Short mmCIF file of C-alpha atoms and ligand atoms in Angstrom, two decimals:
data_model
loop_
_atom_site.label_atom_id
_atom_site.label_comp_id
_atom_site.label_asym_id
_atom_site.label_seq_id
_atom_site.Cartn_x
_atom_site.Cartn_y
_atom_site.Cartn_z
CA UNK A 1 181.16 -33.29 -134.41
CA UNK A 2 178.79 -32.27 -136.92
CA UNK A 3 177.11 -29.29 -135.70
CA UNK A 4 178.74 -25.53 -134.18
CA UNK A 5 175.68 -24.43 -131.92
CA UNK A 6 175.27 -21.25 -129.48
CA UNK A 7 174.04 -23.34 -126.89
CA UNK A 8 173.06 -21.21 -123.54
CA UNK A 9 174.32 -17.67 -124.07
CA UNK A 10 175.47 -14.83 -126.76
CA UNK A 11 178.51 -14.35 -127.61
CA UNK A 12 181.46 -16.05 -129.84
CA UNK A 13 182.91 -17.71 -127.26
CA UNK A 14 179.52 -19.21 -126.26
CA UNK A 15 180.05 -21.60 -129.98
CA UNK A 16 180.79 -25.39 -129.10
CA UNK A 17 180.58 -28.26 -131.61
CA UNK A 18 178.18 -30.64 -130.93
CA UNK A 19 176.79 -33.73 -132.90
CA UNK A 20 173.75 -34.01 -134.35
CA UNK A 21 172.54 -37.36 -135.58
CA UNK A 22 171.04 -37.06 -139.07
CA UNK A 23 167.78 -38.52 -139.05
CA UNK A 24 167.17 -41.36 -142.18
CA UNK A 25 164.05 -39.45 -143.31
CA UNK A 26 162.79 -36.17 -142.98
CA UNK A 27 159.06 -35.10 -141.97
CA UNK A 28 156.48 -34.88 -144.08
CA UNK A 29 156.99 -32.15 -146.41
CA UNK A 30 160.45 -31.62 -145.71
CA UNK A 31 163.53 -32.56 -147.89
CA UNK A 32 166.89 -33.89 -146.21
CA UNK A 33 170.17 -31.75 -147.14
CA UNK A 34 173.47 -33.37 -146.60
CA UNK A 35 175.52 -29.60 -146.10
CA UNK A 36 179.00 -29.17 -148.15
CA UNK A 37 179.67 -25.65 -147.27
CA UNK A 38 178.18 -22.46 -145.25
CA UNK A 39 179.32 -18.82 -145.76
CA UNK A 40 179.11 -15.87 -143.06
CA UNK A 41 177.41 -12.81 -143.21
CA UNK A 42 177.47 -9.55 -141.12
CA UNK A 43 174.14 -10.63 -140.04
CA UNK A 44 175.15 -13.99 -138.61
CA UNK A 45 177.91 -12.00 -136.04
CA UNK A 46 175.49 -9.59 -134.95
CA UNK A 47 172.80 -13.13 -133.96
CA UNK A 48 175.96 -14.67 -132.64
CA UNK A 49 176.72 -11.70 -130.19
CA UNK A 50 173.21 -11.52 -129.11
CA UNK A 51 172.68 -7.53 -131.15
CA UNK A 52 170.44 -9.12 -134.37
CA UNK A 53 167.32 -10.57 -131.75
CA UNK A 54 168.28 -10.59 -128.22
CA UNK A 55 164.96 -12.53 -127.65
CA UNK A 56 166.42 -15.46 -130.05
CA UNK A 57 165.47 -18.46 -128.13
CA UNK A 58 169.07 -20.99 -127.59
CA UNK A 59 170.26 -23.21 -128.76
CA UNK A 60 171.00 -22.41 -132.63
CA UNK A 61 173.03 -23.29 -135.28
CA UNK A 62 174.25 -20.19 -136.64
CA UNK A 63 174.86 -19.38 -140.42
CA UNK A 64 171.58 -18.81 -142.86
CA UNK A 65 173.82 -19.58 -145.99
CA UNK A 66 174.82 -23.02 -147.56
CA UNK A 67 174.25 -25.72 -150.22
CA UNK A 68 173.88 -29.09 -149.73
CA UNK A 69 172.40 -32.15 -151.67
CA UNK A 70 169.30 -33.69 -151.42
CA UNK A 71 169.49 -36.76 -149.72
CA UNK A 72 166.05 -37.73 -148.89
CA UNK A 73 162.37 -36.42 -149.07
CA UNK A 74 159.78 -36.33 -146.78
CA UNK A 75 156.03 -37.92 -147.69
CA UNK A 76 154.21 -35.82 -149.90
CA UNK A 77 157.04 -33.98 -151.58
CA UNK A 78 157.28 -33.84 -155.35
CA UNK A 79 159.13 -31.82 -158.04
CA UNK A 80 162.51 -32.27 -155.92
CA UNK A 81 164.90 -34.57 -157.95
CA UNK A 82 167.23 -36.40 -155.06
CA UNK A 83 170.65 -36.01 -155.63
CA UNK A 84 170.15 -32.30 -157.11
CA UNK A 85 172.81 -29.67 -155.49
CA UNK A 86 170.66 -26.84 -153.79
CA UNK A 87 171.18 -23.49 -151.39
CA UNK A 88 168.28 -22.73 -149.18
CA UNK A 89 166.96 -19.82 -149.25
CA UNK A 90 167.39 -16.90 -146.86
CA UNK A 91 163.94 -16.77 -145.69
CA UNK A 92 161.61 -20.11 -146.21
CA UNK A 93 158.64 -18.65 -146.64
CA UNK A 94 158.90 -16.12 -148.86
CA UNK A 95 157.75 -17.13 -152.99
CA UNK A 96 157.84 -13.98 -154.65
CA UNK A 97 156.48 -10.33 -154.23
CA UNK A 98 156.34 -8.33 -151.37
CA UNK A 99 157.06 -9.97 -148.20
CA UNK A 100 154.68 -10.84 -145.64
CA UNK A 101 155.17 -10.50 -141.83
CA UNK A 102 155.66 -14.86 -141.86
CA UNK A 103 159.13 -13.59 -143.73
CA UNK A 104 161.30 -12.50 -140.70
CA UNK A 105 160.02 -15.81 -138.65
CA UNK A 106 161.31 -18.50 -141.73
CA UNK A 107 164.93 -16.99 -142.12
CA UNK A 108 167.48 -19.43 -141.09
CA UNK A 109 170.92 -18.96 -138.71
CA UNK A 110 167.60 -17.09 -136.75
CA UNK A 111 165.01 -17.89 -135.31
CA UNK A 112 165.62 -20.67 -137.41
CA UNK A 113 168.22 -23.31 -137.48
CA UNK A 114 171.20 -22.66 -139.85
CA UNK A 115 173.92 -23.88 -141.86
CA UNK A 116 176.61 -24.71 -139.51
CA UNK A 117 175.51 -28.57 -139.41
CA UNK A 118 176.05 -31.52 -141.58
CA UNK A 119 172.08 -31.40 -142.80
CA UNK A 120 169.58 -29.26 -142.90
CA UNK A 121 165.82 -29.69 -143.04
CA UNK A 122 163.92 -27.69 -145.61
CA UNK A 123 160.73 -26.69 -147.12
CA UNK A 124 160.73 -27.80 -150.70
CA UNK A 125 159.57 -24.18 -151.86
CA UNK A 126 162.75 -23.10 -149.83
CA UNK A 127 165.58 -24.18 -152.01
CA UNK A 128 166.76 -23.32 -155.58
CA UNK A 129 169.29 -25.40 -157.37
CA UNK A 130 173.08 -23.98 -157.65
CA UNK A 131 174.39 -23.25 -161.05
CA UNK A 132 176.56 -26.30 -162.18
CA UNK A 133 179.79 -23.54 -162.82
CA UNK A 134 180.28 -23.04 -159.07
CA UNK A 135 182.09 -24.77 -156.40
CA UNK A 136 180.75 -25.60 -153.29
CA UNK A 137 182.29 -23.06 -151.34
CA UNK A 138 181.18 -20.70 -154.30
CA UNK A 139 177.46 -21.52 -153.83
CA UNK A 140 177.62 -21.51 -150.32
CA UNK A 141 177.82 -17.55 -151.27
CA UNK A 142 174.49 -16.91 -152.24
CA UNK A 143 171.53 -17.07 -150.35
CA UNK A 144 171.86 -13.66 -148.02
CA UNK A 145 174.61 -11.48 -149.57
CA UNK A 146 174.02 -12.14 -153.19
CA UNK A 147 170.03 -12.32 -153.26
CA UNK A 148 170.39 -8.82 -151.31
CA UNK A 149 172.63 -7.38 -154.04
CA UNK A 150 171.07 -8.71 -156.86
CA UNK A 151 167.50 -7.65 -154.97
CA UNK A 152 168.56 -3.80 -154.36
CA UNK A 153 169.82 -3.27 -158.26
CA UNK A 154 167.85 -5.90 -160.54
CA UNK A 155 164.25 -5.99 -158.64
CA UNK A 156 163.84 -2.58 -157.09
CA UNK A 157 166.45 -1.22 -159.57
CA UNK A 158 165.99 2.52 -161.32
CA UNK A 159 168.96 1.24 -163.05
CA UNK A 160 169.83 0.70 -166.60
CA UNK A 161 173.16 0.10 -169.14
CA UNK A 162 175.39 3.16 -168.79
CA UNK A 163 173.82 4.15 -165.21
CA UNK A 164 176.25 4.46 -162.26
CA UNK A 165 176.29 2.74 -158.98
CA UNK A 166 177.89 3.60 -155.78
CA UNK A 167 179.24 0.75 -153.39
CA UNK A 168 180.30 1.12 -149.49
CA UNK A 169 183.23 -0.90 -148.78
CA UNK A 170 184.12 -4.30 -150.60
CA UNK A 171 182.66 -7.05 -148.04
CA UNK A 172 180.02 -9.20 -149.18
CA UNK A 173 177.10 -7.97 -150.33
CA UNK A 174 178.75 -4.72 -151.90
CA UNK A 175 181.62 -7.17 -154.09
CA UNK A 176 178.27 -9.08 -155.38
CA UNK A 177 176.59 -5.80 -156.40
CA UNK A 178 179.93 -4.59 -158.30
CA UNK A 179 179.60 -7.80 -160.29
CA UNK A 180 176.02 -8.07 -161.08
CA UNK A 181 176.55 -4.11 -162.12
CA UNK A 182 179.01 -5.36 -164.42
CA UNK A 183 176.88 -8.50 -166.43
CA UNK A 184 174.04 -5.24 -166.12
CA UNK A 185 175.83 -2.35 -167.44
CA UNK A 186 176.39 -0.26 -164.89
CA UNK A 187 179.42 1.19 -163.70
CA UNK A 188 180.71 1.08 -160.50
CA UNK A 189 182.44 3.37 -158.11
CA UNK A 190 184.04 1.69 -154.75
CA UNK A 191 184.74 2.91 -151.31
CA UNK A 192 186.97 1.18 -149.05
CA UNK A 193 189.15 1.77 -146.28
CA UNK A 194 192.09 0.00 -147.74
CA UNK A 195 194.14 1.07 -151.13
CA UNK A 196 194.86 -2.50 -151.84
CA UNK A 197 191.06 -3.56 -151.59
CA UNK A 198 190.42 -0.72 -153.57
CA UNK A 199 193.11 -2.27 -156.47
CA UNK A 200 191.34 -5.47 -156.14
CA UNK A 201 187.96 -3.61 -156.82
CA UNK A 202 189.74 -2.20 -159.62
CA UNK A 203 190.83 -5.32 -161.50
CA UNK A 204 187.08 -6.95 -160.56
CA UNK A 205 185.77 -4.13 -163.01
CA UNK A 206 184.73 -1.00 -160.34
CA UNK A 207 184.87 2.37 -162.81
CA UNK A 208 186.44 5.03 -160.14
CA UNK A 209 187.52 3.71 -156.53
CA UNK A 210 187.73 6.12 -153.13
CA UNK A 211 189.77 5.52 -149.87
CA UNK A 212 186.66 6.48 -147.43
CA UNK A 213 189.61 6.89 -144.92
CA UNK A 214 191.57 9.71 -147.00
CA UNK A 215 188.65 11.52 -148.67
CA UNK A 216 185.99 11.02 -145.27
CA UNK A 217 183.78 13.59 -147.69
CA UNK A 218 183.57 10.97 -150.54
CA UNK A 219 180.10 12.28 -151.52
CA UNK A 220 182.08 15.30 -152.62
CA UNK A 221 184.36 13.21 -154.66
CA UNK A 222 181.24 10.83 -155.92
CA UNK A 223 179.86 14.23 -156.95
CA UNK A 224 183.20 15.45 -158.75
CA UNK A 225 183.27 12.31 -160.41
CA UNK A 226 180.07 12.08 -161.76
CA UNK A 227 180.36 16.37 -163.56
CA UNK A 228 178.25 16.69 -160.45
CA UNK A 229 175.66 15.03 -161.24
CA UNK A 230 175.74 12.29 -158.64
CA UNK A 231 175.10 8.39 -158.99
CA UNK A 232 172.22 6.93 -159.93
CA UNK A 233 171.99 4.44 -157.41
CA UNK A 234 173.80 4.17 -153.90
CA UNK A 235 173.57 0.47 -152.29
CA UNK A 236 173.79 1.86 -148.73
CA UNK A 237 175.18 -0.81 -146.62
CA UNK A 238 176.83 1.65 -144.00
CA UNK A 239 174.09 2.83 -141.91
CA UNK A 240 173.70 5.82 -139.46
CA UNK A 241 177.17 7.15 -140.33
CA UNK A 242 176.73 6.97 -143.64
CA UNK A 243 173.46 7.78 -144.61
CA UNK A 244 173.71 11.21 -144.82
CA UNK A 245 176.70 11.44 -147.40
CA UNK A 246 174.99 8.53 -149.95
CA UNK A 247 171.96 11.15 -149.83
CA UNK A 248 174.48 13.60 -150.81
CA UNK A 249 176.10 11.44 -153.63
CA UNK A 250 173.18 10.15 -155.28
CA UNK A 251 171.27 12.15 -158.13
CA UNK A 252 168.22 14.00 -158.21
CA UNK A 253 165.58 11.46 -158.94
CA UNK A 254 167.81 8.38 -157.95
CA UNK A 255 167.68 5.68 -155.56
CA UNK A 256 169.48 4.96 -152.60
CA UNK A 257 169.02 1.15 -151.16
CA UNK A 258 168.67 1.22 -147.65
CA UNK A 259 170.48 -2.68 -146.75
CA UNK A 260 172.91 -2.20 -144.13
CA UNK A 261 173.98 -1.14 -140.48
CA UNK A 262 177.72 -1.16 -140.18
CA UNK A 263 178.22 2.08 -138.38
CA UNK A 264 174.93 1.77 -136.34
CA UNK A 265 171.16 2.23 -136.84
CA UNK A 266 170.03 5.34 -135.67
CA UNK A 267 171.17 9.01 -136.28
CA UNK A 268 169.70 12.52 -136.58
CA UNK A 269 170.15 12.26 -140.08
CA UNK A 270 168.95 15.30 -142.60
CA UNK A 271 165.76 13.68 -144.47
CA UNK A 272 165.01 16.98 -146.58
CA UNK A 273 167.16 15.75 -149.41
CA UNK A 274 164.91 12.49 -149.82
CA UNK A 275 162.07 15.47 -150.81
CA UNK A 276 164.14 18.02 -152.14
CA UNK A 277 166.17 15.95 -154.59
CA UNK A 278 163.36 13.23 -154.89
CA UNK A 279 165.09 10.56 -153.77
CA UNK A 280 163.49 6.98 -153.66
CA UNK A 281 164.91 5.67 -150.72
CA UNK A 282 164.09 1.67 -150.79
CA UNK A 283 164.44 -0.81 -148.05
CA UNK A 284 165.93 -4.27 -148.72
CA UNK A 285 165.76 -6.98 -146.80
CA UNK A 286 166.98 -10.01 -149.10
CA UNK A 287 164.70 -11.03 -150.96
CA UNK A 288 162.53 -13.66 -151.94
CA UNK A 289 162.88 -16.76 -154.01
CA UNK A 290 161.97 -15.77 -157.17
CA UNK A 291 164.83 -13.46 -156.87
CA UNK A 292 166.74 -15.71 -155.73
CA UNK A 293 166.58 -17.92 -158.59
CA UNK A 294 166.23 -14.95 -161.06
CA UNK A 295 170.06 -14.46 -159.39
CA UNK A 296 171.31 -17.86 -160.07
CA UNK A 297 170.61 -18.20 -163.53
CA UNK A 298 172.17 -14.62 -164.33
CA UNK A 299 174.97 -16.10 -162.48
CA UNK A 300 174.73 -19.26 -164.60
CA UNK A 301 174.74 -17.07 -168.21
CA UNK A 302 177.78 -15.14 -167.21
CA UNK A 303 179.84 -17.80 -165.18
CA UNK A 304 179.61 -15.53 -162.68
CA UNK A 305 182.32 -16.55 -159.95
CA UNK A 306 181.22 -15.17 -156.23
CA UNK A 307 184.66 -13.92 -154.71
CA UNK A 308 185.95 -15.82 -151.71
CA UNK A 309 188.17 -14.31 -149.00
CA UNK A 310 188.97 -17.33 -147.39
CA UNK A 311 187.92 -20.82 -146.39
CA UNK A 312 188.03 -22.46 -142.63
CA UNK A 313 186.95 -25.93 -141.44
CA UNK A 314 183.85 -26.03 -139.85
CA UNK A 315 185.33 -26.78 -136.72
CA UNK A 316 187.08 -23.22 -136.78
CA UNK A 317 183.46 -21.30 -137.30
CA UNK A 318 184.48 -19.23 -134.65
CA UNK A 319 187.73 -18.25 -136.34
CA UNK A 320 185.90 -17.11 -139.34
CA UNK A 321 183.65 -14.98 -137.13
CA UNK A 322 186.68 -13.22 -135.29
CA UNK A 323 187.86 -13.11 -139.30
CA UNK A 324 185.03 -11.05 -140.41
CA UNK A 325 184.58 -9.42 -136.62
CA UNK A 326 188.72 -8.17 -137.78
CA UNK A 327 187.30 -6.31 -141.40
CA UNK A 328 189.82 -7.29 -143.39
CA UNK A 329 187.91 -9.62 -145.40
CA UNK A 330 187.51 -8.91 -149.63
CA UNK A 331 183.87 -10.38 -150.07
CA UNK A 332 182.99 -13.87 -149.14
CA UNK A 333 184.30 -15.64 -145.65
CA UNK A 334 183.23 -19.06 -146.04
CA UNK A 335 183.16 -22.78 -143.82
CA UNK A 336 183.86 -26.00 -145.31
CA UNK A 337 182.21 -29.47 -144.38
CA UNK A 338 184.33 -32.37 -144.42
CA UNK A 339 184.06 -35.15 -146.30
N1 NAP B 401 169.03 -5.68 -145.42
C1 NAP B 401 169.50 -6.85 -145.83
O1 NAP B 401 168.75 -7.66 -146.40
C2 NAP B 401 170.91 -7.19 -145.62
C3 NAP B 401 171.45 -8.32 -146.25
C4 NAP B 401 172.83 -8.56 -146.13
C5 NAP B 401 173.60 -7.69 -145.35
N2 NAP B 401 173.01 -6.64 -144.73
C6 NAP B 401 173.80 -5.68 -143.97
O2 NAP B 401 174.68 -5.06 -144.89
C7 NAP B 401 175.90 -4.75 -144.22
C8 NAP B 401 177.05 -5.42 -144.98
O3 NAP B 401 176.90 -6.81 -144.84
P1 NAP B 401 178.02 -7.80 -145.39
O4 NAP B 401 177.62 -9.17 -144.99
O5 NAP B 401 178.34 -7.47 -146.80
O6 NAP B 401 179.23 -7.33 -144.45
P2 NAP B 401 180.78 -7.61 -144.55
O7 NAP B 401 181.07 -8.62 -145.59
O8 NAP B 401 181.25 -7.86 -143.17
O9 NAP B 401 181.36 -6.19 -145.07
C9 NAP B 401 181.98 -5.33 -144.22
C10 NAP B 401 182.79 -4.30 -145.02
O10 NAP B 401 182.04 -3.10 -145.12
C11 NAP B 401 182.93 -2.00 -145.10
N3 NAP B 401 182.56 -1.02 -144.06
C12 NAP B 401 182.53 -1.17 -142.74
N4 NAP B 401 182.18 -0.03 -142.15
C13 NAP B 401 181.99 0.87 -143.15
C14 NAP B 401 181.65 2.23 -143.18
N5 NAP B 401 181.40 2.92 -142.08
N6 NAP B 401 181.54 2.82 -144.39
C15 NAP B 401 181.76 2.13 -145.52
N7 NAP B 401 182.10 0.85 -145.55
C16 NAP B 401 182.22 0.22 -144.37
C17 NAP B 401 184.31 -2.53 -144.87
O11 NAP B 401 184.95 -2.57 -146.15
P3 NAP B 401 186.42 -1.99 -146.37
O12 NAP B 401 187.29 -2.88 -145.55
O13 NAP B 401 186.62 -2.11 -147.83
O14 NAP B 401 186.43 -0.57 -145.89
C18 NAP B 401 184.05 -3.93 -144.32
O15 NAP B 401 185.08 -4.82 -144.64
C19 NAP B 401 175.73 -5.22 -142.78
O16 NAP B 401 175.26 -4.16 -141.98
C20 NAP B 401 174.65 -6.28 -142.89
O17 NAP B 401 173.96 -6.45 -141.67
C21 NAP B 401 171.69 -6.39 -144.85
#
C-alpha cells in the first residue's frame, strides 16, 4: 500500500489504501516525485466529504500538500536538478500575477491527484525547492496553508512594521500568518476557542489573545484593544459567522482578507461598513508560485519552523481527517511516508 484513494463515493469512510505502481519514467514534461510527507488542510475534508466539488470525478488521492524528491524527469525537462527536495505547488498552473480561470482546474487533492501516494507527477513550473532548515514533515506544511497566509499579508498586504493583525482561531493557515507577522513586524492578536491554545499563541509571539467563546463580541474587545481604533488587517478565515464582526474590528481604511469558510458561506451580512469605513475587502485563494517561493526563502532567512500538531502514518490518513474533523488541532496535522 502506497496510495489512500476515495475510490467510488464521498465521505471518510469511503478512504481505502490502494497500491500504485510507480512508473520508471515520467511523461514528457513531467518530473517524478518520490513523496516523504503530506499535510491536511480544511480544504482537503471538505473534497473528502463530497462539500468542496460535489462534481469531483472518483477516484482521487486526496491531500494537495507534500514534498518529495525528484527522482526522475520526463523528455524535454531542464532546469530541474534530480535529487533536489521540492513541494508542489497548490495550483500547477499558476506562475505569478493574477490568476487565470486554468487556476482552479491545476490544484491538486482536486480535480487533481494529490499527495496521499508514494509519487507524484508534476509540471516542472509546479514545484519550488524546500528550504534546507526544515524537516520533511515541516515542508510538507507549505504549499496551501502557508502560501495562503503569506499571500493575504505579504502580496495583497496594506501592512507594514508596527501595523496590527487580527487572526481567527490557531489552525493552519491563521498559526502561519502569526509567524510571518512576526519576521514582518506586525503584531498579532489571536482568537481561539481554547485558553490553552490561546497560551500557546502567546509564547509563539501573538501581542493580545481572546477566548472567542467567553467574549462572542471580540470585535468589541479587538476595538478596546486597539484605543478603538481597530486592526489594520483581519485574515478572515471564519466565514458567514464571522464576517460581520472582522468588519467591525478592522480600521477605517484597512483590509480584511476574505480566505476562509469555517462557519459557512453565505449570510445576510451588513456590507455598508466595506463603504462607510472604506474597507478593502480582498479575496485569497492561495496563491501562485512566485509567492510561493517568495514564502520559502523568507522562511529560509528566519529559520522559520511551520508548527506541527501531530504526525500519523499514512496508512491512518483517515485518522488525521477525523483529527482535524475533532478541532482540536494547534496548526499543522500532518502524514508521514514510510521509508
Ligand atoms: N481561500 C484560500 O485560499 C484558503 C486556503 C487555505 C484555507 N482556506 C480556508 O480557511 C479556513 C481555515 O483553514 P485551515 O486549513 O487553517 O483550517 P484548520 O487548520 O482546520 O483550522 C481550524 C481552526 O479554526 C478555528 N475556528 C473554527 N471555527 C471558527 C470560528 N467560527 N471562528 C473563529 N475560529 C474558528 C478553530 O480554532 P480554535 O480551536 O483555536 O478555536 C479551528 O481549530 C477553512 O475554511 C479553509 O477552507 C482557504
Amino acid at each position: 500500500m502506497n496510495t489512500i484513494e476515495l475510490r467510488d463515493a464521498f465521505g471518510l469512510e469511503n478512504l481505502h489504501p490502494a497500491e500504485r505502481p510507480m512508473p520508471d519514467r515520467p511523461a514528457p514534461g513531467k518530473v517524478l516525485l518520490r513523496m516523504h510527507a503530506a499535510s491536511l488542510n480544511f480544504r482537503d475534508l471538505l473534497m473528502v466529504r463530497g462539500h468542496y466539488n460535489p462534481r469531483q470525478p472518483l477516484p482521487l488521492v486526496p491531500c494537495s500538500d507534500g514534498v518529495g524528491e525528484v527522482v526522475a524527469l520526463g523528455d524535454g525537462v531542464e532546469g530541474v536538478k534530480l535529487g533536489s527536495r521540492v513541494t508542489p505547488t497548490f495550483a500547477q498552473a499558476w506562475p505569478a500575477g493574477e490568476p487565470s480561470k486554468d487556476v482552479g482546474r491545476s490544484t491538486l487533492g482536486g480535480p487533481l491527484d494529490g499527495a496521499l501516494s508514494g509519487w507524484m507527477e508534476v509540471s516542472p513550473q509546479g514545484i519550488v525547492e524546500v528550504p534546507e532548515h526544515l524537516s520533511h514533515v515541516e515542508a510538507a506544511c507549505l504549499p496551501c496553508a502557508g502560501v495562503t497566509a503569506w499571500s493575504a499579508l505579504a502580496v495583497h498586504d496594506t501592512l507594514r512594521a508596527g501595523d496590527t493583525l487580527l487572526v481567527l482561531g490557531t489552525g493552519g493557515v491563521s498559526i502561519f500568518a502569526l509567524q510571518f507577522a512576526n519576521i514582518l513586524g506586525v503584531r498579532t492578536i489571536v482568537t481561539s476557542s481554547s485558553d490553552e491554545k490561546l497560551a500557546r499563541a502567546r509564547e509563539l509571539g501573538a501581542w493580545q489573545t481572546i477566548n472567542y467563546r467567553e467574549a462572542p463580541a471580540w470585535a468589541k474587545t479587538v476595538r478596546e484593544m486597539t484605543d478603538g481604533r481597530g486592526v489594520d488587517h483581519v485574515l478572515e478565515v471564519g466565514g458567514a459567522g464571522t464576517l460581520a464582526q472582522s468588519l467591525d474590528a478592522v480600521r477605517h481604511g484597512g483590509q480584511v482578507s476574505l480566505i476562509g469558510v469555517l462557519s459557512g458561506v453565505s449570510s445576510d451580512t451588513n456590507i455598508l461598513p466595506v463603504l462607510m469605513k472604506q474597507i478593502r475587502v480582498q479575496g485569497i485563494f492561495v496563491g501562485s508560485r512566485a509567492a510561493h517561493a517568495a514564502m520559502s526563502r523568507a522562511i529560509a532567512q528566519h529559520e522559520l519552523k511551520p508548527v506541527v500538531d501531530k504526525v500519523f502514518p499514512l496508512a491512518d490518513s483517515r485518522q488525521a481527517l477525523e483529527h482535524m474533523a475533532g478541532g482540536g488541532h494547534f496548526g499543522k496535522i500532518c502524514i508521514e511516508h514510510e521509508g
